[in-house]
PDB file of N, CA and C in Angstrom:
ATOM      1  N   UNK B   1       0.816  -1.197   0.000  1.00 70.00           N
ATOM      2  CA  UNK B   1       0.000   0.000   0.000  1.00 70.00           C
ATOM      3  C   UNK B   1       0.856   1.256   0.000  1.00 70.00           C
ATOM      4  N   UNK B   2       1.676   0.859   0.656  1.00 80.00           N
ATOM      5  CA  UNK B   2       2.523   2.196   0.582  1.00 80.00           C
ATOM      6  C   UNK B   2       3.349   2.901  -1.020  1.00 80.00           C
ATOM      7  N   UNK B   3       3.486   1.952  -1.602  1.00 84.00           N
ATOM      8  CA  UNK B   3       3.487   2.203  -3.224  1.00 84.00           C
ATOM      9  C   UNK B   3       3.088   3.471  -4.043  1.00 84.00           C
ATOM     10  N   UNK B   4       1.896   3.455  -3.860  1.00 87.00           N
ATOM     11  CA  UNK B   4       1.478   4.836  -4.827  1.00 87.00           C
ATOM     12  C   UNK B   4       2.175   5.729  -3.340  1.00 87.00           C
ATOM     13  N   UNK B   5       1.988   5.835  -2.715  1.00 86.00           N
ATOM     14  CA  UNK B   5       2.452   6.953  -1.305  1.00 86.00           C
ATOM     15  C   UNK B   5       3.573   7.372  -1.819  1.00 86.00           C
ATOM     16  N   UNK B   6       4.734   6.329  -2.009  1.00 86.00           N
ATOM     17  CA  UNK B   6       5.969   6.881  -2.086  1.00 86.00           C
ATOM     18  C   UNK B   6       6.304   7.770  -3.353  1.00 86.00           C
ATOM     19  N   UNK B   7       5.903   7.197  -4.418  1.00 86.00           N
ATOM     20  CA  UNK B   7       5.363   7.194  -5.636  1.00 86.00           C
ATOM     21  C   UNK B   7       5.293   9.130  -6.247  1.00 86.00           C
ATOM     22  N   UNK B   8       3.938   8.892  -5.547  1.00 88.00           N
ATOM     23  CA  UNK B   8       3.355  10.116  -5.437  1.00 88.00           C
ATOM     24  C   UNK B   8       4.193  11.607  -4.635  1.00 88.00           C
ATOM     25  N   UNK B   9       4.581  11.116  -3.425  1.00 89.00           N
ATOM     26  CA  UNK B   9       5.640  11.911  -2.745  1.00 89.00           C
ATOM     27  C   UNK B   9       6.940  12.371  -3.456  1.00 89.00           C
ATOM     28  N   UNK B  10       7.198  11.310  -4.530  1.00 85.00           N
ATOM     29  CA  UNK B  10       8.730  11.434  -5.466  1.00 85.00           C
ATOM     30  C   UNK B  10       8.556  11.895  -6.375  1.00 85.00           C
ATOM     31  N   UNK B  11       7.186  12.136  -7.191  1.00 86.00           N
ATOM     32  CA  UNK B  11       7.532  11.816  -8.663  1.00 86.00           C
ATOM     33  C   UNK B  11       8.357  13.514  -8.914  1.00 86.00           C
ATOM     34  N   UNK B  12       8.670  13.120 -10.296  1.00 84.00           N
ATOM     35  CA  UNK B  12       9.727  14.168 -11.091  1.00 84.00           C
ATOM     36  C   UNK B  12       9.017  15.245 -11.291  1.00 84.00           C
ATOM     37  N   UNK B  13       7.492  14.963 -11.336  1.00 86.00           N
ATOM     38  CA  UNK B  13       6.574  16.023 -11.818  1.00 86.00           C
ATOM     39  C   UNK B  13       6.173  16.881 -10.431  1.00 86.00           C
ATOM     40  N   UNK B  14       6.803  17.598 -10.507  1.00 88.00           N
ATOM     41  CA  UNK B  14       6.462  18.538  -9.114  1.00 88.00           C
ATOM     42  C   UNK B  14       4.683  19.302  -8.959  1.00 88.00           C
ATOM     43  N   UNK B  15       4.283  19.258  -9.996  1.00 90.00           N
ATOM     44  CA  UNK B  15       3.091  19.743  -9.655  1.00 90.00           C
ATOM     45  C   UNK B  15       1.978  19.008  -9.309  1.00 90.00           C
ATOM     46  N   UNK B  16       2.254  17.683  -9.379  1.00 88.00           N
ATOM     47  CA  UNK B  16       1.632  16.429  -8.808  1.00 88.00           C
ATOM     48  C   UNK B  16       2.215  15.871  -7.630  1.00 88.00           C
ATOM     49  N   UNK B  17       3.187  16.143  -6.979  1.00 89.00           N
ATOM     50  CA  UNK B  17       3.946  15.726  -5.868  1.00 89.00           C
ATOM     51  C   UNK B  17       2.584  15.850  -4.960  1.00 89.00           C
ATOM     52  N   UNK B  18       2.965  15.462  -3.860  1.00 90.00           N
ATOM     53  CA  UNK B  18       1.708  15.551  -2.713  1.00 90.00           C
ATOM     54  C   UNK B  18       2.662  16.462  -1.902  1.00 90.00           C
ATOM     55  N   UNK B  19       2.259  17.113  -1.348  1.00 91.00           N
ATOM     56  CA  UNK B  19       2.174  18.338  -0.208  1.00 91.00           C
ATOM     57  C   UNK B  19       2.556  17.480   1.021  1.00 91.00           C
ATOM     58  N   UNK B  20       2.798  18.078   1.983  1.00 91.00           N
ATOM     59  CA  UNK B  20       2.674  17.183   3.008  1.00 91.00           C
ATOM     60  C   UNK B  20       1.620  17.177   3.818  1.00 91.00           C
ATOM     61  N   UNK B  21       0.630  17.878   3.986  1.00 92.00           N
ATOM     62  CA  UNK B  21      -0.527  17.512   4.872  1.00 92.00           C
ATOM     63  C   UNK B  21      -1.055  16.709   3.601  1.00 92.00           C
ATOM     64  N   UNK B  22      -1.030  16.690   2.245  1.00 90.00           N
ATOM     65  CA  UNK B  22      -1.975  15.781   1.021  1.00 90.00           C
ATOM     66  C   UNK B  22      -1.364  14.020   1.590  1.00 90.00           C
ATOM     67  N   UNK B  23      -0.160  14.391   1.945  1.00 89.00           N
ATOM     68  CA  UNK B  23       0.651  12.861   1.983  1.00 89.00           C
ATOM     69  C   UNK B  23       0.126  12.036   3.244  1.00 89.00           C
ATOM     70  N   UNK B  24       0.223  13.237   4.656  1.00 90.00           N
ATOM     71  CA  UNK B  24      -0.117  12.661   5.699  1.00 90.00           C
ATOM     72  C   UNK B  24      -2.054  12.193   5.874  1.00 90.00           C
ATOM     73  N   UNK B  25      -2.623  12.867   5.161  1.00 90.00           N
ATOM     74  CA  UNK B  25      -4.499  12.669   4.702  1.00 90.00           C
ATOM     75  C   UNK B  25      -3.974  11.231   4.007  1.00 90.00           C
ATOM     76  N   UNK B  26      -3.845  10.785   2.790  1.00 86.00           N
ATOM     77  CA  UNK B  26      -3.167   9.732   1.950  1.00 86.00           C
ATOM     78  C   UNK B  26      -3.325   8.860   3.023  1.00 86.00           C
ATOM     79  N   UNK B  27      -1.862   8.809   3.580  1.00 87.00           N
ATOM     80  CA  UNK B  27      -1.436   8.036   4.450  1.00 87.00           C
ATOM     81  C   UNK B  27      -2.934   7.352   5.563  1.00 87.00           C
ATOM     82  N   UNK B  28      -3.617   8.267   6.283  1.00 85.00           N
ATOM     83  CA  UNK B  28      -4.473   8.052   7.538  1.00 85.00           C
ATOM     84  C   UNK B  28      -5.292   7.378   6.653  1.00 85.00           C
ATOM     85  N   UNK B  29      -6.055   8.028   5.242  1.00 83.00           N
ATOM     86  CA  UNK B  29      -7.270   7.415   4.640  1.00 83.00           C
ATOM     87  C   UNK B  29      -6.965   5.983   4.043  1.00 83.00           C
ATOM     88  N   UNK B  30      -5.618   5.753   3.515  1.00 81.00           N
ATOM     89  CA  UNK B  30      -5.336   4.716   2.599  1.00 81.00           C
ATOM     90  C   UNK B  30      -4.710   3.638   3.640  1.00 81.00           C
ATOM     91  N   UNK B  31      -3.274   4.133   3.690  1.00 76.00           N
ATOM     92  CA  UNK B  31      -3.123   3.178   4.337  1.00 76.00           C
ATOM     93  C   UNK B  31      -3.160   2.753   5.574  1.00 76.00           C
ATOM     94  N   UNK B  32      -3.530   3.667   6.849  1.00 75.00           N
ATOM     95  CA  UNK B  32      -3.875   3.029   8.049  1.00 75.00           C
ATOM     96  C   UNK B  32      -4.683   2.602   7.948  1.00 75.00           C
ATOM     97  N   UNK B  33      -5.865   3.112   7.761  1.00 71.00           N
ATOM     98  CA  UNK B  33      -7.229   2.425   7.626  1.00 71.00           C
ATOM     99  C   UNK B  33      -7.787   1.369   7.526  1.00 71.00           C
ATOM    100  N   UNK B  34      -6.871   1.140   6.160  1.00 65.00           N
ATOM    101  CA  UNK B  34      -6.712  -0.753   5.547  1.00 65.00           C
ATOM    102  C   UNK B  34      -5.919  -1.708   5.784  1.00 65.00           C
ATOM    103  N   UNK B  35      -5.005  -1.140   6.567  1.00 66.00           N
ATOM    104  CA  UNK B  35      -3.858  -2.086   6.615  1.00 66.00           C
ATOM    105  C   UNK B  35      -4.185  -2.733   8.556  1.00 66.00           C
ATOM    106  N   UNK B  36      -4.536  -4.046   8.532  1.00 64.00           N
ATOM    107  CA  UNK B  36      -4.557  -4.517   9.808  1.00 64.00           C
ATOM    108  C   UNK B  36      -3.564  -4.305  10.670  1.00 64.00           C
ATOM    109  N   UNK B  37      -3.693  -4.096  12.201  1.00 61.00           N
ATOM    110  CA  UNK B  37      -3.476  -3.779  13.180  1.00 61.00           C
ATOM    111  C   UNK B  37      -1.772  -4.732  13.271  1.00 61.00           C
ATOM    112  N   UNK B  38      -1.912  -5.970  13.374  1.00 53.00           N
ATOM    113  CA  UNK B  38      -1.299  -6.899  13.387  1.00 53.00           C
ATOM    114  C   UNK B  38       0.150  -7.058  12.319  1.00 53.00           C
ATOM    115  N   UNK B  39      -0.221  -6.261  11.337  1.00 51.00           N
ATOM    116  CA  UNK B  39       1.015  -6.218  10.005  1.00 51.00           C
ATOM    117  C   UNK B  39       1.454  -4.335  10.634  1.00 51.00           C
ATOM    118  N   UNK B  40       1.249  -3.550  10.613  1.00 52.00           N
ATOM    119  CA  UNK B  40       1.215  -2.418  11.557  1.00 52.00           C
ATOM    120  C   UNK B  40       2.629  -2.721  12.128  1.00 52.00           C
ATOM    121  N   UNK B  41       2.377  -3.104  13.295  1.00 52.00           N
ATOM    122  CA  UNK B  41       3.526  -3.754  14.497  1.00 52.00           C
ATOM    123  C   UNK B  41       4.383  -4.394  13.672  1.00 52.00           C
ATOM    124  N   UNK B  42       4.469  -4.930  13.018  1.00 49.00           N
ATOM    125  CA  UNK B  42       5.753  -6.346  12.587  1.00 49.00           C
ATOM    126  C   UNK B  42       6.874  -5.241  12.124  1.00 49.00           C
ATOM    127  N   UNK B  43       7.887  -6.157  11.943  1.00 52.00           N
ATOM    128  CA  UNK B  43       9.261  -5.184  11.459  1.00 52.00           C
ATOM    129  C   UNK B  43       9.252  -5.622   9.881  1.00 52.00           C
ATOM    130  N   UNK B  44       9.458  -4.945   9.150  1.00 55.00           N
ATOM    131  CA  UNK B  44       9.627  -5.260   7.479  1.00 55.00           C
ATOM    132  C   UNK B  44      11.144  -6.330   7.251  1.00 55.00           C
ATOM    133  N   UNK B  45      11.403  -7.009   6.766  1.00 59.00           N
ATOM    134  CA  UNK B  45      12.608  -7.879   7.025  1.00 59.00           C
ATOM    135  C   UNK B  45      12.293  -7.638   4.790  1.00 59.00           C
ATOM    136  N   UNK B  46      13.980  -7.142   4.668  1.00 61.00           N
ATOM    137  CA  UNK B  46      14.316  -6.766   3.124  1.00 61.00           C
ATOM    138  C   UNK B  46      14.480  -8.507   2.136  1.00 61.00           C
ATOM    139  N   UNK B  47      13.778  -8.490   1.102  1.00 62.00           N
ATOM    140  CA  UNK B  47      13.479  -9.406   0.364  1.00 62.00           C
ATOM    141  C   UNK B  47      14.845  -9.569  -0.349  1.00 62.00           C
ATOM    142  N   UNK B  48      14.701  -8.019  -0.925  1.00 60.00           N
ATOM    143  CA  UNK B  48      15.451  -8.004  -1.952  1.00 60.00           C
ATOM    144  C   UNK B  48      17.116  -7.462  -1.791  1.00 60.00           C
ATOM    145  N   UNK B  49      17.780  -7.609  -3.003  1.00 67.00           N
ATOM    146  CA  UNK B  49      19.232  -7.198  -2.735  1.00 67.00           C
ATOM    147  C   UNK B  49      18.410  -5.503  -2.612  1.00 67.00           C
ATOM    148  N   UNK B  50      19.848  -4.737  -2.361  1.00 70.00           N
ATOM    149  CA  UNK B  50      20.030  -2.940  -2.604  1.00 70.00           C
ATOM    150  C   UNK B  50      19.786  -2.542  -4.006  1.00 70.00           C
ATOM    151  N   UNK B  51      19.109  -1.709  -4.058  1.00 70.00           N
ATOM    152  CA  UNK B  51      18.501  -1.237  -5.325  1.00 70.00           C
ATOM    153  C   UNK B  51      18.407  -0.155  -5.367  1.00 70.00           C
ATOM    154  N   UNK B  52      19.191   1.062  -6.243  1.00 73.00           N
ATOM    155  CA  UNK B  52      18.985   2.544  -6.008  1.00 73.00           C
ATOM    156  C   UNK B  52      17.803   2.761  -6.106  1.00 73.00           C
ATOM    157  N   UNK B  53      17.051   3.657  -5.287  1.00 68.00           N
ATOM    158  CA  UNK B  53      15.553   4.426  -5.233  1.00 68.00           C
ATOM    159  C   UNK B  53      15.212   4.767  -6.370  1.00 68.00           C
ATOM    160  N   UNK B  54      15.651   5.090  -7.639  1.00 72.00           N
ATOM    161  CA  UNK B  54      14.903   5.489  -8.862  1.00 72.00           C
ATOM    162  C   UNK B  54      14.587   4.296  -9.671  1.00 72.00           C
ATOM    163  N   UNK B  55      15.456   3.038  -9.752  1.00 73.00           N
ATOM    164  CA  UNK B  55      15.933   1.678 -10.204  1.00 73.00           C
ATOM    165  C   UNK B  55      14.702   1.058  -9.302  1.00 73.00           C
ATOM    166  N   UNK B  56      14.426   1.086  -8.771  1.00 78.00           N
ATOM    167  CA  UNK B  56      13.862  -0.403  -7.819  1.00 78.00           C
ATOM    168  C   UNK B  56      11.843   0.006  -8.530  1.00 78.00           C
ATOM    169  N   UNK B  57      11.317  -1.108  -8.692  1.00 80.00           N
ATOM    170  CA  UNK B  57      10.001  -1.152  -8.947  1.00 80.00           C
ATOM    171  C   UNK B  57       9.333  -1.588  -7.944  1.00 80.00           C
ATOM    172  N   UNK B  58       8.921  -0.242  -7.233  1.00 81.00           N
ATOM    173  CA  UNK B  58       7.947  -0.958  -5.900  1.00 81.00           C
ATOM    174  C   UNK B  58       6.980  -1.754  -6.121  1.00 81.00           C
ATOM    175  N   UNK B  59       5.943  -1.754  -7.329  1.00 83.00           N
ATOM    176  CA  UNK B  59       5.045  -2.592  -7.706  1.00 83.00           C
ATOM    177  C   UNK B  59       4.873  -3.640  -8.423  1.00 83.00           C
ATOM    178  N   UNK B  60       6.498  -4.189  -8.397  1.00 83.00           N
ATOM    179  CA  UNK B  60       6.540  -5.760  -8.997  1.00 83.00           C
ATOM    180  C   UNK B  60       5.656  -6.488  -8.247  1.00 83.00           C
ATOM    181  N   UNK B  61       5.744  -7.039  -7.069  1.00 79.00           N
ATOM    182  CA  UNK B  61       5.033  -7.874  -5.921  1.00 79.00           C
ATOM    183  C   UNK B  61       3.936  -7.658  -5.717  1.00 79.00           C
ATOM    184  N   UNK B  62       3.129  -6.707  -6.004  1.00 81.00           N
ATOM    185  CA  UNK B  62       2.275  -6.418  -5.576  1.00 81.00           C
ATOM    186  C   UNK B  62       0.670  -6.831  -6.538  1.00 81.00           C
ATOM    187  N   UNK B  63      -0.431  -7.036  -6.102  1.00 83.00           N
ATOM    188  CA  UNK B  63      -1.383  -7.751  -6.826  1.00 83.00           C
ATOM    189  C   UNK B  63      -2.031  -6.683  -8.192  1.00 83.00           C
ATOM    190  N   UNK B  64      -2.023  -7.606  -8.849  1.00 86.00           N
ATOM    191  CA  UNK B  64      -2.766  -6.679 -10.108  1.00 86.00           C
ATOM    192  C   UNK B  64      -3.978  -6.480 -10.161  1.00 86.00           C
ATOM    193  N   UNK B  65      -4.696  -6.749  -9.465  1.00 87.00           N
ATOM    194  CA  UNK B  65      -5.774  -5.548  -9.182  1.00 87.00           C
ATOM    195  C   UNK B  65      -5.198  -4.568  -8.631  1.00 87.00           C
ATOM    196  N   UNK B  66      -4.786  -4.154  -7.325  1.00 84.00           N
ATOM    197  CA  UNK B  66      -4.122  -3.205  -6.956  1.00 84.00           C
ATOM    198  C   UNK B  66      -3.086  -2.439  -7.438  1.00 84.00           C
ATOM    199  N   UNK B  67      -2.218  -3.343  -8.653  1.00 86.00           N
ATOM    200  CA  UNK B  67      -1.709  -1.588  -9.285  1.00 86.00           C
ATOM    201  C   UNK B  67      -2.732  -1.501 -10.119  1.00 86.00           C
ATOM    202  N   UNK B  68      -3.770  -2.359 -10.665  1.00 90.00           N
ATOM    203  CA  UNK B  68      -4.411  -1.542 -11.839  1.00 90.00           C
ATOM    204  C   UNK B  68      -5.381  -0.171 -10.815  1.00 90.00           C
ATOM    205  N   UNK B  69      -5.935  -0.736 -10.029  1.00 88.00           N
ATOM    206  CA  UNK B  69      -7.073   0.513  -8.806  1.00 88.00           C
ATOM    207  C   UNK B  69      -5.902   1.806  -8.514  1.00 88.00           C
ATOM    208  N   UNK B  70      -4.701   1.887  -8.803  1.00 87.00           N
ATOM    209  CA  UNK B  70      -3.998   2.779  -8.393  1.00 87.00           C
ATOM    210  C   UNK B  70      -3.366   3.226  -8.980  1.00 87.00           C
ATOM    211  N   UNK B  71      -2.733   2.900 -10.060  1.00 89.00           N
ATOM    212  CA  UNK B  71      -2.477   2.983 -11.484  1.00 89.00           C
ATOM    213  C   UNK B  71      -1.971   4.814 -11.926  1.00 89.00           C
ATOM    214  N   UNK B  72      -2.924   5.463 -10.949  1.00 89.00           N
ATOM    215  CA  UNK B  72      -2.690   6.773 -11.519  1.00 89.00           C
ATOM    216  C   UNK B  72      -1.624   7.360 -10.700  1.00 89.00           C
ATOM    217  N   UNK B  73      -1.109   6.782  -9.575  1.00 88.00           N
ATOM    218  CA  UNK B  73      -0.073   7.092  -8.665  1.00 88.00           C
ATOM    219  C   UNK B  73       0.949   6.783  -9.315  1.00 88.00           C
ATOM    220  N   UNK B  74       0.952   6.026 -10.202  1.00 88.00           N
ATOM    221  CA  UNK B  74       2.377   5.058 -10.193  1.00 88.00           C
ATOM    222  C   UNK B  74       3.437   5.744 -11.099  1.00 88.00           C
ATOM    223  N   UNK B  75       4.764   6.175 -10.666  1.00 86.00           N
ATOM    224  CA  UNK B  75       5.523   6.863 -11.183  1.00 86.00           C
ATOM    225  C   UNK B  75       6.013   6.226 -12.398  1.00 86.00           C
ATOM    226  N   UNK B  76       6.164   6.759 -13.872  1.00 86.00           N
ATOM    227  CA  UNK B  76       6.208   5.762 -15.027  1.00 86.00           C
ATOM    228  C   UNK B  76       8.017   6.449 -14.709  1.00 86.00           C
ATOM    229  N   UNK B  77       8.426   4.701 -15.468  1.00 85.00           N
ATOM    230  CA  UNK B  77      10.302   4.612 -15.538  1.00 85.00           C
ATOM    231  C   UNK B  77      10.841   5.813 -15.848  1.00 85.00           C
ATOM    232  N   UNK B  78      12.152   6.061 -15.282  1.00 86.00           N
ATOM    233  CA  UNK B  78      13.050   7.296 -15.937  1.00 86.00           C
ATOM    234  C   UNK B  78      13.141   7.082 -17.070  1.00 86.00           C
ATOM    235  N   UNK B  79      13.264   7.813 -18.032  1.00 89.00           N
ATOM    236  CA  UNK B  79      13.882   8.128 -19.694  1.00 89.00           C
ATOM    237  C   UNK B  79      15.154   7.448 -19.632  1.00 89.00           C
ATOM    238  N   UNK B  80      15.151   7.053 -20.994  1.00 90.00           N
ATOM    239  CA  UNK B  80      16.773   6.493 -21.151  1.00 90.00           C
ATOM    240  C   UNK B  80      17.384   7.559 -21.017  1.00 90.00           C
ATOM    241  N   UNK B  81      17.233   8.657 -22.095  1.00 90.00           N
ATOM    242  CA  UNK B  81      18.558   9.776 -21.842  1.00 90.00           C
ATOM    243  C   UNK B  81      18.524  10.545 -20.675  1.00 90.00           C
ATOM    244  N   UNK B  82      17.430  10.148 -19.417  1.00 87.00           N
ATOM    245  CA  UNK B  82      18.131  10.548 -17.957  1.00 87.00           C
ATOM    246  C   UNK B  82      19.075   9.608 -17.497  1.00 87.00           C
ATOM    247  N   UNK B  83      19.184   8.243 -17.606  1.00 87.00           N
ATOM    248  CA  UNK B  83      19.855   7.456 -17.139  1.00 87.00           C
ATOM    249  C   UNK B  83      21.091   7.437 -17.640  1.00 87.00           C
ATOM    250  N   UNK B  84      21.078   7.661 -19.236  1.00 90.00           N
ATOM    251  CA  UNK B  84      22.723   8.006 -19.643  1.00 90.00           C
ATOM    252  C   UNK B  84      23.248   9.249 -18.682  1.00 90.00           C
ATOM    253  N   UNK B  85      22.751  10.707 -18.972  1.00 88.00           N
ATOM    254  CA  UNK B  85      22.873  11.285 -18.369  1.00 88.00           C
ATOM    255  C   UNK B  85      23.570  10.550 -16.916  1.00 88.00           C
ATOM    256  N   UNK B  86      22.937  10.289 -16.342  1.00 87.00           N
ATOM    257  CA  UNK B  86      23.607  10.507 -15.116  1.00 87.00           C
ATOM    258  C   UNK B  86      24.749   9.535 -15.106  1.00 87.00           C
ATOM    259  N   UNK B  87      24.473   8.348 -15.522  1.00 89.00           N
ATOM    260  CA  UNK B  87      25.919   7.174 -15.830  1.00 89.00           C
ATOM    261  C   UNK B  87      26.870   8.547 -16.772  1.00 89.00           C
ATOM    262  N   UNK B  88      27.157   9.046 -17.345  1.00 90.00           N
ATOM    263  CA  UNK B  88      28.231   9.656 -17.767  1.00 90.00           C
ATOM    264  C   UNK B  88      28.749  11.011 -17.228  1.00 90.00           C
ATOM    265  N   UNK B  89      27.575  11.115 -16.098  1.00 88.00           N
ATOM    266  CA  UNK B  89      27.726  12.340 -15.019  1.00 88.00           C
ATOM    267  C   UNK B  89      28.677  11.939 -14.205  1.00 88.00           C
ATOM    268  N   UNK B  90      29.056  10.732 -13.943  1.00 91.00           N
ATOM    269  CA  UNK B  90      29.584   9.900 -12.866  1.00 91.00           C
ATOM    270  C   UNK B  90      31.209  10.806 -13.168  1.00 91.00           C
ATOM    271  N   UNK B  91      31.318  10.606 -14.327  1.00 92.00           N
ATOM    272  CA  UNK B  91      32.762  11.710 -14.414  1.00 92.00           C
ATOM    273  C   UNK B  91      33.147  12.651 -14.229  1.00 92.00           C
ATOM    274  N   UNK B  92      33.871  13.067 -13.074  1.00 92.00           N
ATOM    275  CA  UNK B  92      34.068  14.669 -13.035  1.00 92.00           C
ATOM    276  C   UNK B  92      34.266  15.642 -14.084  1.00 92.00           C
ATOM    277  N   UNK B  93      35.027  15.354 -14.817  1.00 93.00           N
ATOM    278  CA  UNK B  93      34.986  16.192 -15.841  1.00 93.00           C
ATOM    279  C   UNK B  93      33.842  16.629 -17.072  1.00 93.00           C
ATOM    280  N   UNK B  94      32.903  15.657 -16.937  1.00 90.00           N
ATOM    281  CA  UNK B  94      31.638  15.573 -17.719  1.00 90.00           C
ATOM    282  C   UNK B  94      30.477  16.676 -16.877  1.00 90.00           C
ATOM    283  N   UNK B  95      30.699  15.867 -15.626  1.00 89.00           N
ATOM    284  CA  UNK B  95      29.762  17.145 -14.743  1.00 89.00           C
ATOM    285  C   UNK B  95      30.096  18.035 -14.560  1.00 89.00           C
ATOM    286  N   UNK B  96      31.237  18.390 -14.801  1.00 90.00           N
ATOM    287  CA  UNK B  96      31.335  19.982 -14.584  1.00 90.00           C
ATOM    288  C   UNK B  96      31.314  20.567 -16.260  1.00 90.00           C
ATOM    289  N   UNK B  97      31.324  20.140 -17.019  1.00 90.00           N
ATOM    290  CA  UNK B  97      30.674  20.320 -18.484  1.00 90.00           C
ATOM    291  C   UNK B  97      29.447  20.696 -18.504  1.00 90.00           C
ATOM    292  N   UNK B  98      28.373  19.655 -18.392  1.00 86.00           N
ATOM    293  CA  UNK B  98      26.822  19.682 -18.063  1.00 86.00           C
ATOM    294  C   UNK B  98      26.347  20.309 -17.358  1.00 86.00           C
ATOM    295  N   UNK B  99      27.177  21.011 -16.074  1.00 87.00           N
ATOM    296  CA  UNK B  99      26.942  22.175 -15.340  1.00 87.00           C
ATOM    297  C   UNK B  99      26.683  23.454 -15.875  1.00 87.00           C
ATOM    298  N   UNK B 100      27.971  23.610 -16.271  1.00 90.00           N
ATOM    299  CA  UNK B 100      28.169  25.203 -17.221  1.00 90.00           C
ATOM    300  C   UNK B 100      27.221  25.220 -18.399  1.00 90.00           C
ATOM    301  N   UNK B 101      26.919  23.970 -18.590  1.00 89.00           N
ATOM    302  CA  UNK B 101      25.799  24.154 -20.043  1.00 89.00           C
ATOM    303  C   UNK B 101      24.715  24.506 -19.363  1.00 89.00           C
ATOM    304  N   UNK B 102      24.746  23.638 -18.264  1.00 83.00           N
ATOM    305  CA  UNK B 102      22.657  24.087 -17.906  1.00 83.00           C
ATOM    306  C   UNK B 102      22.787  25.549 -16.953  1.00 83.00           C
ATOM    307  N   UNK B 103      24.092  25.730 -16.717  1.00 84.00           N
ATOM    308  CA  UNK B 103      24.049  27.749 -16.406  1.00 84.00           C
ATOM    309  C   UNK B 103      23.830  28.944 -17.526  1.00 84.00           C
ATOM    310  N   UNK B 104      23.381  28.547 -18.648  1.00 78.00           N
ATOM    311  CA  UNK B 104      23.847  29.452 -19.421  1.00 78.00           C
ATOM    312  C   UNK B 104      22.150  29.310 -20.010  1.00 78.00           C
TER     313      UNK B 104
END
């Protein structure tokens, strides 16, 4: 459940981001509400290996009814040419290139 939450809180599109009282409403209506008392309390124990936060698909696991009912939260993949971008940012000398370009 927490999926579209995070989702929504991240995306790239800032004018759809949630606010933070929009996130903390979200949060009380969606997922406390629904989520039993009993899963609440437990500690989350990690499935998966480390996965950078833009890389990782929170809604692999999760049931397809439920991403389709939510569907409009769901942050669509980075662009390839953000991902080059940043793999060739990794070079100092490239980023400070791509800097001075996006100052001007």
């Amino acid at each position: 459940m927490l999926a579209p939450l995070f989702d929504r809180m991240t995306t790239r599109k800032i004018t759809r981001r949630f606010k933070a009282s929009e996130a903390l409403q979200f949060f009380e209506e969606q997922v406390i509400s629904l989520t039993p008392k009993r899963v609440l309390s437990l500690a989350a124990e990690s499935r998966h290996r480390w996965e950078a936060y833009d890389y990782y698909d929170r809604w692999k696991h999760l049931d397809p009814d439920f991403v389709e009912k939510w569907a409009a939260y769901r942050e669509p993949p980075i662009p390839r040419y953000i991902r080059i971008l940043r793999e060739i940012c990794l070079y100092p000398w490239v980023f400070r290139i791509v800097s001075s370009i996006r100052r001007i």
